Structure formats: structure tokens, C-alpha cells
Short mmCIF file of C-alpha atoms and ligand atoms in Angstrom, two decimals:
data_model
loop_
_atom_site.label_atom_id
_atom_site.label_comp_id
_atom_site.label_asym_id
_atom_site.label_seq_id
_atom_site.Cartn_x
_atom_site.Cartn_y
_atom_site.Cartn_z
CA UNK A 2 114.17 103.70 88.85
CA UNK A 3 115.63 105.01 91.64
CA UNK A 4 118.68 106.82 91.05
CA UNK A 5 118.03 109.67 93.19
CA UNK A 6 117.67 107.77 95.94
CA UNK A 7 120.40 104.97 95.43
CA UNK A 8 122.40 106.22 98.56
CA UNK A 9 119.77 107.35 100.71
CA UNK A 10 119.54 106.69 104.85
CA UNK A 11 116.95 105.84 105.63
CA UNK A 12 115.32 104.82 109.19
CA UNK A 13 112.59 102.54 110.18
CA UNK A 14 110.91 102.73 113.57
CA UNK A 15 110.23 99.03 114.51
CA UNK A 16 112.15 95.62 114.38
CA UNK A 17 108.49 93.35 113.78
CA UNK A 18 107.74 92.17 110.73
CA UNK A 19 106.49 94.91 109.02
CA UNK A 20 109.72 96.97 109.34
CA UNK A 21 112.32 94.20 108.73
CA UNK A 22 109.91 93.84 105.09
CA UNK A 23 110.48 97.35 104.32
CA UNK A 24 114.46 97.04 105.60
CA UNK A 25 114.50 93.83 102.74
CA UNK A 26 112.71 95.76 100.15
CA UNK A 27 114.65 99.20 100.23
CA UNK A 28 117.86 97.13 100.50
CA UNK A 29 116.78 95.13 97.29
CA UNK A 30 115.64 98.20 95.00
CA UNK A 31 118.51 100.38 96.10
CA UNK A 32 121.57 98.34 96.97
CA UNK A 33 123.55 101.26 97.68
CA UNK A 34 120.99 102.93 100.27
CA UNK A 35 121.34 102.57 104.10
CA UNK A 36 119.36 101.40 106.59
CA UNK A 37 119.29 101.99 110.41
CA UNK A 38 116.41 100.18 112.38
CA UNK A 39 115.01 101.20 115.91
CA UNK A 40 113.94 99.10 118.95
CA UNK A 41 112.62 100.30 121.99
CA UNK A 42 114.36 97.44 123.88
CA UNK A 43 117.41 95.01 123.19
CA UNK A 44 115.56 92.28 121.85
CA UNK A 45 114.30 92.62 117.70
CA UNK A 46 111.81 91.47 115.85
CA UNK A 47 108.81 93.15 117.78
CA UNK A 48 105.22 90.84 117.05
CA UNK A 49 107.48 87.96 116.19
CA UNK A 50 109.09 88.08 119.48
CA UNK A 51 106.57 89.30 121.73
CA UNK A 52 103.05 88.24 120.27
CA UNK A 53 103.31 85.24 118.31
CA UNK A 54 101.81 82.48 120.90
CA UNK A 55 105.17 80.66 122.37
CA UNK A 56 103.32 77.26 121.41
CA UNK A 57 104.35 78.76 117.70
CA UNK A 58 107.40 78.02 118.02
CA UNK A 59 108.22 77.47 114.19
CA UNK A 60 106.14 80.93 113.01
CA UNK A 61 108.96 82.67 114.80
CA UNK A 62 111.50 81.15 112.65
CA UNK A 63 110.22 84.10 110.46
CA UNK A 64 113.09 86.20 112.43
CA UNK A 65 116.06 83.92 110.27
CA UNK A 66 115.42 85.57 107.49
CA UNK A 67 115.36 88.86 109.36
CA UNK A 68 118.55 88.49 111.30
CA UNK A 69 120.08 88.24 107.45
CA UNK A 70 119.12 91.71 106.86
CA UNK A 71 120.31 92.23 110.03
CA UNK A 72 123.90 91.02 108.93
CA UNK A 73 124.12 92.86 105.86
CA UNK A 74 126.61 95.84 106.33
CA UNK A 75 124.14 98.48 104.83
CA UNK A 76 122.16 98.08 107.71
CA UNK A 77 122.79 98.84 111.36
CA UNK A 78 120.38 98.34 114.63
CA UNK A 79 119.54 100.31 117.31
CA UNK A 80 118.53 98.00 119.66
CA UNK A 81 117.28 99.72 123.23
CA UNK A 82 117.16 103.44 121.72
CA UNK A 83 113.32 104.43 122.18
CA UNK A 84 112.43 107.17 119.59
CA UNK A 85 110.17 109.76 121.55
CA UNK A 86 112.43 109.31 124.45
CA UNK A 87 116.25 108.42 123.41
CA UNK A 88 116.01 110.11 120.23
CA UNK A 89 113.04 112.03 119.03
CA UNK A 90 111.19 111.79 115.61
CA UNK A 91 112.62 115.38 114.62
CA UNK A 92 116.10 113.90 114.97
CA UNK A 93 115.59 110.92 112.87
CA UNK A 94 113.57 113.68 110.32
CA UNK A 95 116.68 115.54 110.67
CA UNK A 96 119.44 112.86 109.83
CA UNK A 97 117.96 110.37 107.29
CA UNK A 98 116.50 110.97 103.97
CA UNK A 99 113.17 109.14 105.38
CA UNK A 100 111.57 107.52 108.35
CA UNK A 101 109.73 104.72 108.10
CA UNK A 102 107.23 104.35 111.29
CA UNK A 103 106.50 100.32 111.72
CA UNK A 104 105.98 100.31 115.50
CA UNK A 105 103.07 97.78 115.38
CA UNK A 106 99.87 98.42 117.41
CA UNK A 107 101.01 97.93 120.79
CA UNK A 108 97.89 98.90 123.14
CA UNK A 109 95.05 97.87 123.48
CA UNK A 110 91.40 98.40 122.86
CA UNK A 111 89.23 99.28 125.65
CA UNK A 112 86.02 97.51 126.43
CA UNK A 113 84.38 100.81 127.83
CA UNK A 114 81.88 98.90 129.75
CA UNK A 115 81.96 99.75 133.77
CA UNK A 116 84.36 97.55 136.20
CA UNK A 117 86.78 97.45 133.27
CA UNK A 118 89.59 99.04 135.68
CA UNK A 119 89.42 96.44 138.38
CA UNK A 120 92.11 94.12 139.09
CA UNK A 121 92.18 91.08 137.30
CA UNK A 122 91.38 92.58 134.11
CA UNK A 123 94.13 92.53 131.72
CA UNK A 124 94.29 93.72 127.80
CA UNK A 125 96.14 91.05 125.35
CA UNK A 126 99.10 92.92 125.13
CA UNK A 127 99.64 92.94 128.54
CA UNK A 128 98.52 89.08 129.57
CA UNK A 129 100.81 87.89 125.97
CA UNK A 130 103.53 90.47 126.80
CA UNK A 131 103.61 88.18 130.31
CA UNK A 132 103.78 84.91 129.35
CA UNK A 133 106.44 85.93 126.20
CA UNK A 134 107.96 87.91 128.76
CA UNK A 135 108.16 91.35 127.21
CA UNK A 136 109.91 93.94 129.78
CA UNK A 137 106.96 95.99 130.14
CA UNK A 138 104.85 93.26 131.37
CA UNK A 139 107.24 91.00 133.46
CA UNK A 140 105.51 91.92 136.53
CA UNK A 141 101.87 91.44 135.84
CA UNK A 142 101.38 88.60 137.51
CA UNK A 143 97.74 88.08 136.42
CA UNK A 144 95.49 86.98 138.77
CA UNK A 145 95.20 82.96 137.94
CA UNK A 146 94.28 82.27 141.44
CA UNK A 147 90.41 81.48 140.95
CA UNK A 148 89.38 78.49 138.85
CA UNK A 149 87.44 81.03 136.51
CA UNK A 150 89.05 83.48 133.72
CA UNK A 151 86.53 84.88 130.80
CA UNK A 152 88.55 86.06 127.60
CA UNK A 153 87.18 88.48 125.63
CA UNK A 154 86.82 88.09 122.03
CA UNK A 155 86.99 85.22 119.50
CA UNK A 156 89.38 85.81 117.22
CA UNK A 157 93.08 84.21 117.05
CA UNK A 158 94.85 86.32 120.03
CA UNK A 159 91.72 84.81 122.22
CA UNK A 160 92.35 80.97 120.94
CA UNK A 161 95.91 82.16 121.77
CA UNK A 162 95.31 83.03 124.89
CA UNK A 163 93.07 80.31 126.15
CA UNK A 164 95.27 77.50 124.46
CA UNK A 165 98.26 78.72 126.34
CA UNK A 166 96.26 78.91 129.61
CA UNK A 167 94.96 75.30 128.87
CA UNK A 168 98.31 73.52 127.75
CA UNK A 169 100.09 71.55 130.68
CA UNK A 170 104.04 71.83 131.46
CA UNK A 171 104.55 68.34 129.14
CA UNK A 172 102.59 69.95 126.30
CA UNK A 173 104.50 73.45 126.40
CA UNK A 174 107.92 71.53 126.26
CA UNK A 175 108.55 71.95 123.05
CA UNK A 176 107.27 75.92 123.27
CA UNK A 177 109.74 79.16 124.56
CA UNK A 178 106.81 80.21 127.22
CA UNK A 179 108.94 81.62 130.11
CA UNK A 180 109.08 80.09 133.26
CA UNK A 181 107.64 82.59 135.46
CA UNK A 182 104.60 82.22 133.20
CA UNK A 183 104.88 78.20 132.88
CA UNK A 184 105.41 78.42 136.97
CA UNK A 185 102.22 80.26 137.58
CA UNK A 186 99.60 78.93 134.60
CA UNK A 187 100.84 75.54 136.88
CA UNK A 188 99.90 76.45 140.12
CA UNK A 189 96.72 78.18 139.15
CA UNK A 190 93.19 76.66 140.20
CA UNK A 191 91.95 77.20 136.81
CA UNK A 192 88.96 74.61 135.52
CA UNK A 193 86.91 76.83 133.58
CA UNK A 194 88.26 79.27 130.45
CA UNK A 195 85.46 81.21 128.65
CA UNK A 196 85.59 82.87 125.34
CA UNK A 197 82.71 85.15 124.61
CA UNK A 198 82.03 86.63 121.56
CA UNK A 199 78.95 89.15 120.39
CA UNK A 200 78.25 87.57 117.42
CA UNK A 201 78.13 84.15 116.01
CA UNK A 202 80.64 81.11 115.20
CA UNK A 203 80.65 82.32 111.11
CA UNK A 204 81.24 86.07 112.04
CA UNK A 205 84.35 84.81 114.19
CA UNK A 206 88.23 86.07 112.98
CA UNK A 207 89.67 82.80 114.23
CA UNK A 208 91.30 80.38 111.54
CA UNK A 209 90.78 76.74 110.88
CA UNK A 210 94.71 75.88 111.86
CA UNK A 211 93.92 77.66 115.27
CA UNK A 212 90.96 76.37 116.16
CA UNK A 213 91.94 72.67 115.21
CA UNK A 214 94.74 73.06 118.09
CA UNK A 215 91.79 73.21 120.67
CA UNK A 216 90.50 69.70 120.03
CA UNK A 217 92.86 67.40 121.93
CA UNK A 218 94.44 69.08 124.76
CA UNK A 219 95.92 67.03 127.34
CA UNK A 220 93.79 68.27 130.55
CA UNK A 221 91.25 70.88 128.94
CA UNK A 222 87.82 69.97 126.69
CA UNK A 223 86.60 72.15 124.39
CA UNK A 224 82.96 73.18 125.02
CA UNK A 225 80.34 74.38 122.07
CA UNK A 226 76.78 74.33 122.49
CA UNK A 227 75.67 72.80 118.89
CA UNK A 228 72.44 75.33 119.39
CA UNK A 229 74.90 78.18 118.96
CA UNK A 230 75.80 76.75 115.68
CA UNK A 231 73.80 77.40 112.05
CA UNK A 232 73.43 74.89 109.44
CA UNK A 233 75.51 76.76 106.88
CA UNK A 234 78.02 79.39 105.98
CA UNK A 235 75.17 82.01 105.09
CA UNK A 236 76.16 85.77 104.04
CA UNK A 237 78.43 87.36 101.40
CA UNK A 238 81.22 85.23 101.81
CA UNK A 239 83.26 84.26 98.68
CA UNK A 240 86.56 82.27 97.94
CA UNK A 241 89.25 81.85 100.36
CA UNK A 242 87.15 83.61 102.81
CA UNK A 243 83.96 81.31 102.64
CA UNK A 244 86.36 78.14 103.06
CA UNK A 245 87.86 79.20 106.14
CA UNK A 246 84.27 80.13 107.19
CA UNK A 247 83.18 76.69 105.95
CA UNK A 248 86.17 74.51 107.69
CA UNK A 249 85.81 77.17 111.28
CA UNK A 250 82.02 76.03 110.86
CA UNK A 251 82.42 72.38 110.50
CA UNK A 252 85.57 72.06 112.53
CA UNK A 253 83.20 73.82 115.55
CA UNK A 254 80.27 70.98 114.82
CA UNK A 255 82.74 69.07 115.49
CA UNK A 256 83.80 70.10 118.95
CA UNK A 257 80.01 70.15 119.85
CA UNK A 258 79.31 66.77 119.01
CA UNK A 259 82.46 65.46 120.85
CA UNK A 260 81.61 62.87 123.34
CA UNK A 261 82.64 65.44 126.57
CA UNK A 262 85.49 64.30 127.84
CA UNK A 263 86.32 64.02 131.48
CA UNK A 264 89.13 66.60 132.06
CA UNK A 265 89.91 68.88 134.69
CA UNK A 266 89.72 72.53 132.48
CA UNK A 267 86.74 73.09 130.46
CA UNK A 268 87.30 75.64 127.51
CA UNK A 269 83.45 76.85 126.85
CA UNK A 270 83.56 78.86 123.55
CA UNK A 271 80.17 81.16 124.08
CA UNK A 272 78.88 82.48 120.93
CA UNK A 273 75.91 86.25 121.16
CA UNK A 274 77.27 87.12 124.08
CA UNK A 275 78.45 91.23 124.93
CA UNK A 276 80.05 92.28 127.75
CA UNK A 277 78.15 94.53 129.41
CA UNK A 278 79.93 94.74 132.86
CA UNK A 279 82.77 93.64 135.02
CA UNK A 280 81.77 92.59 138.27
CA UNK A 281 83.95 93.02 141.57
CA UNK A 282 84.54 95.68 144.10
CA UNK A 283 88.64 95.33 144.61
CA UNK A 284 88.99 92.55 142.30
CA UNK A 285 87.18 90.99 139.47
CA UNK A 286 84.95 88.44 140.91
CA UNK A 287 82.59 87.74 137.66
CA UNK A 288 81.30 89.00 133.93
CA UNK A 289 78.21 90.26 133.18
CA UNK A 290 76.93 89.14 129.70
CA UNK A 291 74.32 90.45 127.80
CA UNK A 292 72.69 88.02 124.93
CA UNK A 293 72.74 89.36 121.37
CA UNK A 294 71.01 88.64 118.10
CA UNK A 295 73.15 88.78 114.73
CA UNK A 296 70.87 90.84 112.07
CA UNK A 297 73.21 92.10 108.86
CA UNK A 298 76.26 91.05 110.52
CA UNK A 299 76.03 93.56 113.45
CA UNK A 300 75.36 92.30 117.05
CA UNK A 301 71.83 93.88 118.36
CA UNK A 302 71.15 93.93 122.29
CA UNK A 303 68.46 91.84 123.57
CA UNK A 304 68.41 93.65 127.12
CA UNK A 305 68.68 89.49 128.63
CA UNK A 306 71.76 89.47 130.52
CA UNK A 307 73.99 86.38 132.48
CA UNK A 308 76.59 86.16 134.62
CA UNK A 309 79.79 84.14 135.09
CA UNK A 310 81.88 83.88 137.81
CA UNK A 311 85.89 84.52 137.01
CA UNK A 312 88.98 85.85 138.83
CA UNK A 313 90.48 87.40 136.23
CA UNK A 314 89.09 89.04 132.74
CA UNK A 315 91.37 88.92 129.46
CA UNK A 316 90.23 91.48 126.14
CA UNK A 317 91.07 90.26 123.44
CA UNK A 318 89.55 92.43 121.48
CA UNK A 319 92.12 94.11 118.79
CA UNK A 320 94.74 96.73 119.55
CA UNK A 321 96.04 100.39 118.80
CA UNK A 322 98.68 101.80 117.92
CA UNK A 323 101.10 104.49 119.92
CA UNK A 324 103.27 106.31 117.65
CA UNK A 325 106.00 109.01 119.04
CA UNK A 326 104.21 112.43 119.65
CA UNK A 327 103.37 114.48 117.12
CA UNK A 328 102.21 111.69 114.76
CA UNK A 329 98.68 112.47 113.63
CA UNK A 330 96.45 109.69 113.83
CA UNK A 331 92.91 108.45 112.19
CA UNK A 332 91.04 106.02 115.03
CA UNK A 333 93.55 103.57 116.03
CA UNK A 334 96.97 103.88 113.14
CA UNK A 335 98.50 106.63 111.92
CA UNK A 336 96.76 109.27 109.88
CA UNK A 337 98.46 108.69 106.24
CA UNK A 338 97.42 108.21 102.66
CA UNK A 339 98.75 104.95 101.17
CA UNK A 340 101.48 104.69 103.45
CA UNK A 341 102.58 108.34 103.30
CA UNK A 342 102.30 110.31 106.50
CA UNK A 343 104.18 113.91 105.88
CA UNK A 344 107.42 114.55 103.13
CA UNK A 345 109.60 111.87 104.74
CA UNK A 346 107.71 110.33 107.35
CA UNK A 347 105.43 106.83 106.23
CA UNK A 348 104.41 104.41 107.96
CA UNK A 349 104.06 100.78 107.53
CA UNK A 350 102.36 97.22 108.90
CA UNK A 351 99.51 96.92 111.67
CA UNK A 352 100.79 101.24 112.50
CA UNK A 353 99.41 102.16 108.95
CA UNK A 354 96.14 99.56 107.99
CA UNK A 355 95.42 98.14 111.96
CA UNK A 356 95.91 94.61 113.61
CA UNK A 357 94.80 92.24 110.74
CA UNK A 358 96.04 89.59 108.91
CA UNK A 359 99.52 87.16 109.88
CA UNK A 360 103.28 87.73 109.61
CA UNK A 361 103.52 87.35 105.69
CA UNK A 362 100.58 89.87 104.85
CA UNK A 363 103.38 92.30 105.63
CA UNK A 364 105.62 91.54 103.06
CA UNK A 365 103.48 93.09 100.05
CA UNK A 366 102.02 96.32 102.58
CA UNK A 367 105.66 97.33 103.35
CA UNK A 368 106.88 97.00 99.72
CA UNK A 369 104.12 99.06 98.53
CA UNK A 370 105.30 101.67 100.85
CA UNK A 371 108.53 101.49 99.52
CA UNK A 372 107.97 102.24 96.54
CA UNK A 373 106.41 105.15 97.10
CA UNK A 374 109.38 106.12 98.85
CA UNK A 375 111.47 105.07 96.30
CA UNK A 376 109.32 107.62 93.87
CA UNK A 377 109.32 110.68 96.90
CA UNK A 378 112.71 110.39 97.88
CA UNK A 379 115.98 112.41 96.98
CA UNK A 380 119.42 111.34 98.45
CA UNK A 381 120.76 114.36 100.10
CA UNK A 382 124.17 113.57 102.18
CA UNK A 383 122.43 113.33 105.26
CA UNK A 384 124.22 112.07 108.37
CA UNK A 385 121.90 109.30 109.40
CA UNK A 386 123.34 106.84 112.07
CA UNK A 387 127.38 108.98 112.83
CA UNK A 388 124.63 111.60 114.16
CA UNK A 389 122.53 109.29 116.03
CA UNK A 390 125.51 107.48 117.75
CA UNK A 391 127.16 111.38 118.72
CA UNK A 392 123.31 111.88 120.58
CA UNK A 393 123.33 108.58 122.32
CA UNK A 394 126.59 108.96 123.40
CA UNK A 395 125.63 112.62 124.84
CA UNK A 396 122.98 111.44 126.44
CA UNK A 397 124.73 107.92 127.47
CA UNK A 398 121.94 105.57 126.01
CA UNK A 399 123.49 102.19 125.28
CA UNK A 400 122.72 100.98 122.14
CA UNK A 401 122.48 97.26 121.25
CA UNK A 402 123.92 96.35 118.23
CA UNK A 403 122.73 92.59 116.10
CA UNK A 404 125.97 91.57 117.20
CA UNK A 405 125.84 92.28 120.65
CA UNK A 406 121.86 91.46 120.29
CA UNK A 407 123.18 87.72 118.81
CA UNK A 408 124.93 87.07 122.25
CA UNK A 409 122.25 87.74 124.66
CA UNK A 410 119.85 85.36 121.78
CA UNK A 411 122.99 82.93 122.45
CA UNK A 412 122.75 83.10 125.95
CA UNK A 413 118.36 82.26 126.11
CA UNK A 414 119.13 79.23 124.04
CA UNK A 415 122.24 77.99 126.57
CA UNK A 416 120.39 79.04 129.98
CA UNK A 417 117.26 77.32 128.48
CA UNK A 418 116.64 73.55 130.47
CA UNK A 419 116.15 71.01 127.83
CA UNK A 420 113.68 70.12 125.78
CA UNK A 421 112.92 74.18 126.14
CA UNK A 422 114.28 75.35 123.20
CA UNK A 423 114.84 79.06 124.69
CA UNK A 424 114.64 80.81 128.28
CA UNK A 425 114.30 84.26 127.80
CA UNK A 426 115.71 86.98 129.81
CA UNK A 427 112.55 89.00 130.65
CA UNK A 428 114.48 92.30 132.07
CA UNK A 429 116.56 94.70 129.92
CA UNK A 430 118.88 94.74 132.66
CA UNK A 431 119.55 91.00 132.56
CA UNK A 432 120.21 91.31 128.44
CA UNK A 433 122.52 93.82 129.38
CA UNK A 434 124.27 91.99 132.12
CA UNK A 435 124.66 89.60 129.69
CA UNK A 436 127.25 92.25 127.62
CA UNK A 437 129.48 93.76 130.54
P1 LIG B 523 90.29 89.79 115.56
O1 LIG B 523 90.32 88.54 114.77
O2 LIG B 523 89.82 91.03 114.90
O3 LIG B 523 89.40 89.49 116.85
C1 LIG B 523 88.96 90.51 117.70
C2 LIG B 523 87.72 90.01 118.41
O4 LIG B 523 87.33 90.99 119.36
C3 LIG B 523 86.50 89.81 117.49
O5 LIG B 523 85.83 88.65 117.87
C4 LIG B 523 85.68 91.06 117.77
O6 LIG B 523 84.29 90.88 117.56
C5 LIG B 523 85.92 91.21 119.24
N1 LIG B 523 85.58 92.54 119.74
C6 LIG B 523 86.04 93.74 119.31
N2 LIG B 523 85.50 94.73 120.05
C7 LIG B 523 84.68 94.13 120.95
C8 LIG B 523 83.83 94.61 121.98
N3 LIG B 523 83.73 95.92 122.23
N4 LIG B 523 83.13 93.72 122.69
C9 LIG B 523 83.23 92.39 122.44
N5 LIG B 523 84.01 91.87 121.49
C10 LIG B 523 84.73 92.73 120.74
O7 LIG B 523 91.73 90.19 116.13
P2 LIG B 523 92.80 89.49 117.06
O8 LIG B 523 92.36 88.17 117.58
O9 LIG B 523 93.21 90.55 118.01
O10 LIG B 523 93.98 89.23 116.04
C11 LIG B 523 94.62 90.29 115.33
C12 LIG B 523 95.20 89.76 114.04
O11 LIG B 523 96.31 88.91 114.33
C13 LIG B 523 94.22 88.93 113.24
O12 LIG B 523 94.42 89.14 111.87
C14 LIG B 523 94.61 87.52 113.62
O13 LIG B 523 94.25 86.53 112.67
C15 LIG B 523 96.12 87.67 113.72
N6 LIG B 523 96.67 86.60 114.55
C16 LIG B 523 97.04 85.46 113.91
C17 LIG B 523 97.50 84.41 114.64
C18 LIG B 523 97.89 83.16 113.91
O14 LIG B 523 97.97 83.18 112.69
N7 LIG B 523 98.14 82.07 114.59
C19 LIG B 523 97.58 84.46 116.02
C20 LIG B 523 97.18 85.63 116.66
C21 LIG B 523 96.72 86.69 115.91
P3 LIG B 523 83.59 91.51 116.26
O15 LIG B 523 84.09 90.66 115.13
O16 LIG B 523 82.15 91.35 116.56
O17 LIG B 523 84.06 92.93 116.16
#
């Protein structure tokens, strides 16, 4: 298998998880191929980096095993070259025997429902990019000044989001949350987090691990209304699926037949509820919900609405993604057919099947992609990275290798104040500084 292809370049668009499983699996089948990897900024390892909740501080020790591949001399990284803009897709086409598009699904979903535009309403993306201090989002600075903020959605990003909000500085000592964020979650009024979702506690995508981290937080109390709740796991649920319905179900009895403990943030977890309107003239001042009824799995309007004060509004509510121009795409990922996108071009991770599943559901996706590549591809004594490096120098984009990449990591851990494992540096110009 694979002779044709045993020396083949090939590039991937994407540090995250997806991308660094294809790197590992076309390094494996064809030792003698080549592999250069793209990232918009400095800093690798995309999700891992900026979306895992900083509280998770162990799932991103999923990156050691990438920063091996990293070391290995067949492959080479391109950290802060953005393909679409430093180098476009018809250059990497040109140059390597394939490209491998892994860029994640990095926007977000829209609501659609009026006052969405107002400030104080912020996608995931955004409001995680902030507090794991992703370049694009370093300046948000969410409105946390009212004691209200309704998140959107009730599946893991949305636990995510309201457990970060709820933890205090001694219980995110152990986590990498940046200080800006720390700083301002700190000095915010906040006493009331709401999670809405349209349908009902067994239809939820959170996960029993998740939800369990909501039961004993310092200053916040978990809220359910046992009404919300049914008797049983009902529906066409079977194996591993039912049991994580059946543990999310009990483990949310649970929480609504805690004894409600006095603390100072309440996190109300609001089950058949739609948004149906932001409310605000200049600035989100409130959310109006509409009640819903769960027949067949799909949430049905009941035309009874409510509203809830809040400052600031946070979707949660699944993302897209943004390939370089000229991809095709189907909905929210790229157009393809098991993986393959045009002769050369495939894609890979969240980009090819949308934003489901953890870090290791990766690893099988992106090796089933390569071996379709494996099968498609010839070795043909293309350039690959000697022509990429001539165009960045041209155009005088300065590329971060792992090794340079390895010092700025080197310098987060050493500017970080104890017990903080990590302080990172939030601006590209910073991670830069940090090489001159
Ligand atoms: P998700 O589990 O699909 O949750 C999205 C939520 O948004 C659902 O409750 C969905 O409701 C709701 N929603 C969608 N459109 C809506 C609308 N127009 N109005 C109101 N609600 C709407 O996805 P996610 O939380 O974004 O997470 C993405 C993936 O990453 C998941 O696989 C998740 O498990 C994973 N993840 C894992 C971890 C972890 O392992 N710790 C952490 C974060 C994320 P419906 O179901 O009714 O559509």
C-alpha cells in the first residue's frame, strides 16, 4: 500500500486536533512522506488551545502527543502564515501533492431572532476565544457589568461557559484562564446565569462528567425545577447513548432536589424555552423566551412567552465553519464526499462532519481520510515547503516555527504567577516580542 505516495508533501490546513490526527496518520502509513502544517497565528493546536474550557486543564495535555509530531523532522510548521491571506489555497494546490483542510468550525451560528446584533450579545467563539485569550477576541470585553447573563443552549460549550463564569479566583487556580478574563469575571455583579434550552433535560447534548462539575461550586447553586424533569429516559435511545441520557437525567434530579443553598450566583438551568427576542435598544437589557412543547423530539411553539432580565446574551448554540475562498460548502462544513473535496483537496475534523463529538473522535475521522488519500495520491516531486518559505519571504510574513513556537509556550509557563500553571500571551505581537 502506498508506494506511490511514499514521498509525497503533503499540507494540512489547521494545527487542532483533527489535523495533528491526520499529520500522525500520514506520517505512520508513509514514513517517507512530508508534512507541512498551517496556523493562522503563532500558537498550535487550534480547539485544544482555544476552546477546550481552561478549567480542563488536563484535556489539553492532548497537545504532548502533538508537539511529538511536531518534532519529527518530516514535518515542519507554519505557525502565523494564514492560507487565504499569506498564502492562498492555489499555492498550497500548487506545491504539495495534497491539502488537507482541518480548520475547525470557527464561527458561529446565528440565532436569527431580532435584537441579536445588540451589544452584549456574544457567539461562543467569541466569549471562549476571550477568556482563552485567542487574538481575535482579546478585546471583547463582554459586558459582565449587570448581575444577569442568559446563555444560549444546553449542550457542553454552554455548561462551559456558565461554569467558567461561576468559578471564583481560588477555584480557577489550578486552570490557564487569562487574567484579563479572571480580572473581569471578578469584578462583575453577576448573581444570576441562565441556560435556556428549547427542548427538554433528555434531548440535551451535555455529558454526565460536565454536568457533575456544576454541583458544588464554591459561590454559585445550581437551579432545576424538578417539574421540568420526566420520570424516565423515554425515546429511541440505545447503548452508550441511553446511559449518558440515563446518568444526565438522574444526575439533574439530583440538582433539583438539592436543599438550595445560600450562595451569591444562582445557575438556573431552564428547560422548553426558545429565544424568541433580544431585548435592549443600545445594549441588551433582557431575553425574551417563548415556552415550547417537545412532540417527536422537535420543539413546537406554544405562542406563551417570558422574559428575563440580563446584561449580556451568550449563544451557545453550535458553530460553522470558514474555509479559504473558493471552498464549496454544504450548510455549515465543506461540501465533500467522505472526506474528499476536489483531486487533492480533503478535508478533515469538525470542517468536514460539523461541531460534534470530543478531542479523540478525531483520531478515527482523520485516518479515514487518509486513507483515501493514501489510495488518490501520486508522489510527483513537488516543491512543497522550499516554495512556501521563497513566498513568505517575498511577501515578508514571519513564520513561526515549533521551535521558535516552544519558546514563546516556555515563556506562558515562566510569566505565569503560581499556582497558575500558564499565562498566556493574548497578542501575536507579544509571542513575537518574545523571539526578537
Ligand atoms: P451541542 O451539544 O450540539 O449543543 C448546542 C445546543 O444549542 C443544543 O442545546 C441545541 O438545541 C441548541 N440550539 C441550536 N440552535 C438553537 C436555536 N436556534 N435556538 C435555541 N437553541 C439552539 O453543541 P456544543 O455545546 O456547541 O458542543 C459542540 C461539541 O463539542 C459537542 O460534541 C460537545 O459535546 C463538544 N464539547 C465537549 C466538551 C467536553 O467534552 N468537555 C466541552 C465543550 C464541547 P437542540 O438540541 O434543540 O438543537
Amino acid at each position: 500500500m502506498g508506494y506511490k505516495t511514499m514521498s509525497a508533501k503533503f499540507a494540512i490546513v489547521g494545527s487542532g486536533p483533527a489535523g495533528m490526527y491526520a499529520a500522525d496518520a500520514l506520517l505512520k502509513s508513509l514514513p517517507d512522506c512530508h508534512v507541512d502544517v498551517f496556523e493562522k497565528y503563532p500558537a498550535p493546536y487550534g480547539l485544544i488551545r482555544y476552546g477546550v474550557a481552561p478549567d480542563h486543564y488536563k484535556t489539553r495535555n492532548t497537545s504532548r502527543q502533538f508537539a511529538r509530531t511536531f518534532n519529527e523532522d518530516a514535518v515542519g510548521y507554519y505557525g502565523n502564515v494564514e492560507i487565504g491571506k499569506d498564502i492562498s489555497l492555489d499555492e498550497l494546490k500548487e506545491h504539495y501533492d495534497a491539502v488537507v483542510l482541518a480548520m475547525g468550525a470557527y464561527n458561529d451560528r446565528k440565532l436569527g431572532i431580532e435584537g441579536e446584533d445588540l451589544d452584549g450579545v456574544y457567539g461562543a467563539c467569541a466569549f471562549v476565544g476571550w477568556y482563552n485569550g485567542h487574538p481575535d477576541y482579546r478585546d471583547l470585553n463582554p459586558r459582565l457589568d449587570q448581575d444577569g447573563v442568559a446563555v444560549i443552549g444546553i449542550g457542553n460549550v454552554a455548561l462551559d461557559v456558565c461554569r467558567v463564569l461561576a468559578k471564583t479566583r481560588v477555584e480557577h487556580e489550578a486552570s490557564d484562564i487569562c487574567a484579563h478574563a479572571l480580572d473581569a469575571i471578578e469584578a462583575s455583579p453577576l448573581t444570576n446565569l441562565h441556560m435556556f434550552g428549547r427542548r427538554g433535560a433528555v434531548e440535551a447534548g451535555f455529558t454526565p462528567k460536565e454536568l457533575g462539575e456544576i454541583k458544588d461550586l464554591e459561590r454559585c447553586a445550581a437551579i432545576v425545577d424538578a417539574a421540568q424533569l420526566p420520570d424516565d429516559v423515554t425515546g429511541d435511545f440505545e447503548g452508550r447513548e441511553r446511559g449518558i441520557k440515563e446518568k444526565n437525567l438522574n444526575l439533574l434530579k439530583d440538582l433539583a432536589a438539592q436543599d438550595k443553598p445560600e450562595k451569591p450566583v444562582k445557575m438556573n438551568l431552564s428547560f422548553y424555552a426558545s429565544p424568541k427576542k433580544i431585548l435592549g435598544t443600545d445594549r441588551v437589557e433582557g431575553i425574551r423566551l417563548e415556552k415550547t412543547q417537545v412532540v417527536d423530539g422537535r420543539a413546537l411553539a406554544t405562542g406563551e412567552t417570558f422574559d428575563i432580565p440580563c446584561g449580556a446574551v451568550v449563544t451557545a448554540i453550535g458553530y460553522q465553519t470558514s474555509p479559504p475562498e473558493g471552498v464549496p460548502l454544504d450548510g455549515g462544513t465543506v461540501a465533500n464526499e467522505n472526506g474528499r473535496v476536489e483531486p487533492g483537496v480533503y478535508v478533515v475534523g469538525w470542517a468536514k462532519r460539523g461541531p460534534s463529538g470530543t478531542i479523540p473522535t478525531n483520531g478515527p475521522d482523520s485516518r479515514d481520510v487518509v486513507e483515501l488519500i493514501i489510495q488518490d495520491v501520486a508522489a510527483s516531486g513537488m516543491a512543497g515547503g522550499a516554495a512556501i518559505d521563497a513566498l513568505l519571504a517575498e511577501r515578508s510574513v514571519r513564520r513561526v516555527t515549533f521551535p521558535e513556537w516552544e519558546k514563546i509556550s516556555e515563556q506562558e509557563f515562566a510569566r505565569a504567577k503560581a499556582p497558575q500553571p500558564r499565562e498566556r500571551f493574548t497578542r501575536v505581537d507579544e509571542m513575537l516580542a518574545v523571539l526578537s
